[in-house]
Tab-separated table of C-alpha atoms in Angstrom:
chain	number	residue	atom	x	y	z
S	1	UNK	CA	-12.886	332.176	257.728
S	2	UNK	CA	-9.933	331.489	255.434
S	3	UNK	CA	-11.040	327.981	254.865
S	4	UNK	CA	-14.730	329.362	253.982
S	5	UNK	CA	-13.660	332.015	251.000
S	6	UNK	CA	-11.376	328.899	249.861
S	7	UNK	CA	-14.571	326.413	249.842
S	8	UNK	CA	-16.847	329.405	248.442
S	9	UNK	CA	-14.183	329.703	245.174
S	10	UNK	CA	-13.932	326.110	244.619
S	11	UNK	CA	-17.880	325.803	244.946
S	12	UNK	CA	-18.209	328.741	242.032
S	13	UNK	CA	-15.581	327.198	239.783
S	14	UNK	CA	-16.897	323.650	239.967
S	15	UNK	CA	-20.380	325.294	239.022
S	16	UNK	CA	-18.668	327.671	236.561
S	17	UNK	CA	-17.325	324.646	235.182
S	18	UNK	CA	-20.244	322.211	234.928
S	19	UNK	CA	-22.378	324.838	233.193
S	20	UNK	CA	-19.698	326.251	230.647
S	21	UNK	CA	-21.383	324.121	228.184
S	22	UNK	CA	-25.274	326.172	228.612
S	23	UNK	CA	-26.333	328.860	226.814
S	24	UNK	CA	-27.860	331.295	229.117
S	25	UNK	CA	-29.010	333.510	227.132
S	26	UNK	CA	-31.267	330.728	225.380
S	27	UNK	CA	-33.806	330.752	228.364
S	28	UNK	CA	-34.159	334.927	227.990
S	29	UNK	CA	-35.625	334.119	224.653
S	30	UNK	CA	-36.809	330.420	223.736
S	31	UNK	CA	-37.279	331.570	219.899
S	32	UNK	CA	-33.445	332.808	219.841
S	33	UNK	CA	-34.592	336.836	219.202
S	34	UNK	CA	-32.046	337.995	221.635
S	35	UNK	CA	-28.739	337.397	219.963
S	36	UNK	CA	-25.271	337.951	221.655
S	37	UNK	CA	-22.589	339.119	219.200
């Protein structure tokens, strides 16, 4: 079970990681209305 939460966190911060670089909010809105301040 231990080993499973560990495995689970790495997973998120390796994906957390790779993606850091996207702009999420860029899909909501593909003409850039929605702006994040």
């Amino acid at each position: 079970m231990l080993l499973g939460s560990i495995a689970i966190f790495v997973f998120l911060a390796l994906l957390m990681y790779l993606t850091r670089k996207i702009n999420w909010y860029s899909f909501g809105s593909p003409k850039g209305e929605i702006q994040s301040s």
